[in-house]
Coordinates of C-alpha atoms and ligand atoms in Angstrom, one line a residue:
M26 CA -21.1 77.5 188.5
Q27 CA -20.2 80.7 188.8
L28 CA -16.7 81.4 188.8
R29 CA -14.9 84.8 189.2
V30 CA -11.6 85.7 188.4
L31 CA -9.5 87.5 191.0
G32 CA -6.4 86.9 189.4
S33 CA -5.8 85.9 185.8
F34 CA -1.8 86.8 185.4
G35 CA 1.5 84.7 186.2
G36 CA 2.8 87.7 187.9
D37 CA 2.0 91.1 190.3
S38 CA 2.1 94.5 189.0
P39 CA -0.9 97.1 189.7
Y40 CA -2.9 96.1 186.7
C41 CA -2.1 92.1 187.4
R42 CA -3.5 90.0 190.1
M43 CA -1.7 86.9 190.5
T44 CA -3.5 83.4 189.7
S45 CA -7.1 82.4 191.7
F46 CA -10.6 82.1 191.0
L47 CA -13.3 81.6 193.3
I48 CA -16.4 79.6 192.6
D49 CA -19.8 80.3 194.4
G50 CA -17.8 82.2 196.5
C51 CA -17.2 79.8 199.1
V52 CA -14.2 77.5 196.7
A53 CA -10.8 79.0 195.8
V54 CA -9.1 77.7 193.2
D55 CA -5.2 78.9 193.4
A56 CA -4.5 81.7 196.2
G57 CA -2.3 84.3 194.1
A58 CA -4.2 87.4 194.8
I59 CA -7.2 86.2 196.8
T60 CA -6.8 88.6 199.9
R61 CA -5.7 91.5 197.3
A62 CA -9.9 90.6 195.1
L63 CA -12.1 90.0 197.9
S64 CA -13.6 92.0 200.9
I65 CA -13.0 90.8 204.3
P66 CA -16.2 89.5 204.3
E67 CA -15.6 87.6 201.1
Q68 CA -12.9 86.1 202.5
R69 CA -14.2 85.1 205.2
A70 CA -17.0 83.0 203.2
I71 CA -13.8 80.9 201.7
R72 CA -14.4 77.5 203.4
H73 CA -12.1 75.5 200.9
V74 CA -8.7 76.2 198.7
V75 CA -7.2 73.7 195.8
I76 CA -4.4 74.4 195.1
T77 CA -2.6 73.2 191.7
H78 CA 0.8 74.0 192.6
T79 CA 3.1 75.8 194.9
H80 CA 4.7 79.1 193.0
M81 CA 4.4 82.0 194.3
D82 CA 1.8 83.3 191.7
H83 CA -0.5 80.2 192.9
T84 CA -0.1 80.3 196.8
T85 CA 1.3 84.1 198.2
S86 CA -1.9 85.1 199.6
L87 CA -2.7 81.4 201.6
P88 CA -1.2 83.0 204.9
F89 CA -3.0 86.5 204.6
L90 CA -5.9 84.6 204.0
I91 CA -6.3 82.5 207.3
E92 CA -4.9 85.5 208.9
N93 CA -8.0 87.4 207.5
T94 CA -10.3 84.7 208.1
F95 CA -9.1 83.2 211.2
G96 CA -12.0 82.9 214.4
S97 CA -14.5 83.7 212.1
S98 CA -15.5 79.8 211.4
E99 CA -15.2 77.5 213.9
E100 CA -14.6 74.8 210.5
A101 CA -10.8 75.2 209.3
V102 CA -10.7 76.3 206.2
T103 CA -9.1 73.0 203.9
F104 CA -6.8 73.4 201.5
Y105 CA -7.0 70.6 198.9
S106 CA -3.9 69.3 196.6
T107 CA -1.5 66.5 196.4
A108 CA 1.2 65.0 199.1
R109 CA 4.2 66.2 197.2
V110 CA 2.3 70.0 197.5
L111 CA 1.0 70.4 200.3
A112 CA 4.0 69.0 202.0
A113 CA 5.6 72.0 200.6
V114 CA 2.8 74.7 201.5
R115 CA 3.8 73.1 205.3
R116 CA 7.8 73.9 204.8
H117 CA 7.8 77.1 203.1
L118 CA 4.9 78.7 204.3
F119 CA 3.0 77.5 207.4
N120 CA 6.6 76.9 208.6
N121 CA 6.2 79.1 212.4
D122 CA 9.3 80.9 210.2
T123 CA 8.0 82.5 207.0
W124 CA 4.2 82.5 209.2
P125 CA 2.3 80.6 211.6
D126 CA 1.8 76.6 211.3
F127 CA -1.8 77.3 211.5
T128 CA -2.9 73.9 210.9
R129 CA -1.8 73.9 214.9
I130 CA -3.2 76.7 215.9
P131 CA -5.5 78.0 217.9
T132 CA -5.2 74.1 218.9
Q133 CA -4.1 71.4 217.3
L134 CA -7.9 69.7 217.6
F135 CA -9.6 72.7 216.3
P136 CA -6.6 74.4 213.6
A137 CA -7.4 77.1 211.4
V138 CA -6.5 74.8 208.2
R139 CA -6.7 71.8 207.6
F140 CA -5.0 69.5 204.7
V141 CA -6.5 67.0 202.2
Q142 CA -4.5 65.0 200.4
V143 CA -5.5 64.3 196.9
E144 CA -4.8 61.3 194.4
P145 CA -4.2 61.9 190.9
E146 CA -7.1 61.3 188.9
H147 CA -9.0 59.4 191.7
P148 CA -12.5 62.7 191.9
F149 CA -13.6 63.9 195.0
I150 CA -16.6 66.1 196.5
I151 CA -16.3 69.5 197.8
P152 CA -19.8 70.4 199.8
L153 CA -21.0 73.4 199.3
P154 CA -23.6 75.1 201.7
Q155 CA -25.8 76.3 198.8
G156 CA -26.2 74.6 195.5
V157 CA -25.5 71.9 194.0
D158 CA -21.5 69.8 195.1
L159 CA -18.8 70.4 193.3
E160 CA -16.4 67.5 192.0
V161 CA -13.1 67.8 191.4
T162 CA -10.4 65.5 189.1
A163 CA -6.6 66.9 189.4
V164 CA -4.9 65.4 186.9
P165 CA -0.9 66.3 186.3
V166 CA 0.5 68.6 183.8
N167 CA 3.9 69.3 182.7
H168 CA 5.7 72.1 184.6
L169 CA 8.6 72.9 186.7
V170 CA 7.4 71.2 189.8
P171 CA 4.6 68.8 190.5
T172 CA 1.3 70.1 189.1
C173 CA -2.3 69.1 188.6
G174 CA -4.8 70.7 186.1
L175 CA -8.3 70.5 187.9
L176 CA -11.5 69.0 185.9
L177 CA -14.6 71.4 187.6
R178 CA -18.0 69.6 187.5
Q179 CA -20.8 70.8 188.8
G180 CA -24.6 69.3 187.8
S181 CA -23.6 68.4 184.5
S182 CA -21.1 70.8 183.4
S183 CA -17.6 70.7 183.6
V184 CA -14.3 73.1 183.3
L185 CA -11.2 72.1 182.8
F186 CA -8.1 74.1 184.5
T187 CA -5.3 73.2 182.8
S188 CA -2.9 75.4 185.6
D189 CA 0.4 75.9 184.3
T190 CA 1.8 73.6 181.4
G191 CA 4.3 73.3 178.7
P192 CA 3.2 71.0 176.3
T193 CA 1.8 68.4 177.9
D194 CA -1.2 65.3 177.1
R195 CA -3.2 63.3 178.8
I196 CA -5.3 66.1 180.6
W197 CA -6.1 67.2 176.9
S198 CA -7.1 63.6 176.5
V199 CA -9.5 63.8 179.8
A200 CA -10.9 67.0 178.5
N201 CA -11.6 64.9 175.8
L202 CA -13.4 62.7 177.3
T203 CA -15.8 64.8 179.1
N204 CA -18.8 64.7 177.7
D205 CA -20.3 67.8 179.6
L206 CA -17.0 70.2 179.4
V207 CA -18.5 73.2 178.6
A208 CA -15.1 75.0 178.4
C209 CA -11.6 75.1 178.9
I210 CA -9.2 77.9 180.8
T211 CA -5.1 77.0 179.8
E212 CA -2.5 79.1 179.5
C213 CA -0.1 81.7 177.3
S214 CA 2.7 83.0 179.0
F215 CA 5.5 84.4 176.9
P216 CA 5.7 85.7 173.5
D217 CA 6.6 83.8 170.7
R218 CA 10.2 85.5 170.6
L219 CA 10.6 83.7 173.9
Q220 CA 9.9 80.6 173.1
R221 CA 13.6 79.3 174.7
V222 CA 12.2 80.8 178.0
A223 CA 8.9 79.4 177.8
D224 CA 10.4 75.7 176.9
I225 CA 12.9 76.3 179.5
S226 CA 10.0 77.2 182.4
L227 CA 7.4 74.8 181.0
H228 CA 5.0 77.3 180.0
L229 CA 2.6 78.4 176.6
T230 CA 3.5 81.3 174.1
P231 CA 0.9 81.9 171.7
Q232 CA 2.6 79.3 168.8
R233 CA 2.7 76.0 171.3
L234 CA -0.6 77.4 172.5
A235 CA -1.9 76.7 168.8
D236 CA 0.1 73.3 168.9
E237 CA -1.8 72.3 171.9
L238 CA -5.0 73.2 170.7
T239 CA -4.9 70.1 168.1
K240 CA -4.9 67.9 170.4
L241 CA -8.2 69.0 172.0
T242 CA -11.3 67.7 169.8
R243 CA -13.9 68.9 171.6
Q244 CA -15.4 72.0 170.4
V245 CA -15.8 74.1 173.6
P246 CA -15.0 77.6 173.9
V247 CA -10.7 78.2 175.8
Y248 CA -10.1 80.9 177.8
L249 CA -6.1 82.0 178.5
Y250 CA -4.7 82.9 181.9
H251 CA -1.3 83.4 183.2
L252 CA 0.1 86.3 180.4
K253 CA 3.3 88.0 182.1
P254 CA 2.9 90.9 183.1
P255 CA 5.9 92.6 181.5
Y256 CA 4.9 90.6 178.3
V257 CA 0.8 91.1 177.9
D258 CA 0.4 93.6 175.6
E259 CA 3.1 91.8 172.6
I260 CA 1.0 88.7 173.8
R261 CA -2.6 90.1 172.8
R262 CA -0.9 91.4 169.5
E263 CA 0.1 87.9 169.0
L264 CA -2.9 86.2 169.9
A265 CA -5.2 88.4 168.0
A266 CA -3.1 88.1 164.6
R267 CA -2.8 83.8 164.7
R268 CA -5.9 81.4 164.0
F269 CA -6.8 78.6 166.6
T270 CA -9.2 75.6 166.3
H271 CA -10.6 77.1 168.8
H272 CA -12.5 80.2 170.4
V273 CA -9.7 81.7 172.1
E274 CA -10.7 84.6 173.9
E275 CA -8.5 85.8 177.2
L276 CA -9.9 85.2 180.6
E277 CA -10.9 88.6 182.1
Q278 CA -9.7 89.7 185.6
D279 CA -12.8 90.7 188.3
R280 CA -15.9 89.0 185.7
T281 CA -17.6 86.5 186.8
Y282 CA -18.9 83.5 184.4
P283 CA -21.4 81.4 184.4
F284 CA -20.5 77.8 183.1
Ligands
LIG24 ZN1 2.0 80.3 187.3
LIG25 ZN1 3.9 77.3 188.3

């Protein structure tokens, strides 16, 4: 799969876009910065969005994506997530208050957006127009709001994206059970001196990241996202100084990774 990094940060600044990835040009994973990173034709190619949780750094561009793609296809853009996340997206974003309810526009029968509810640990298929279909499995992680990481499989290679999480176990077990795992993407949000903030907000520091990676028994590269913009330099220094059990590198915004 071709995974393009549209935004790889846990906050917003002129150089840091919020979390969103694009797979094979047509599936978005989270939506923190889709409309800031892509041209209008590129946005119109997106037919599917998988949402890991409701935090704004993962959902902010959803309303603008739907506005920008409106009328460009007879088919609705499909949002995939768990029941609680979809309910919150409807309640807080597409509520006819913050933004129009595009699940009923232009008509209830042919809306611009449709929601597909997924169940944790039940794989589902996203059909891709060109190439091999994408199989996605949502795995709950440990964050302030209901959040699922994702196992993304295409053909015979899988990439694990933990989404935002504090220390957690199940998703690392899933990674260890995945024979065709080629890479993991996980978070590192705060420097070590803000461990307390990381604990309260259920995020990782370089120290906790090192602890988490001891749970990953597969020797695959680990890519980091979600550095908080005010601490980027400090976190990078700490990451460079620390030894990990795995190859660890920061995910590069705007780069496309062939996994
Ligand atoms: Zn986040
Ligand atoms: Zn979050």
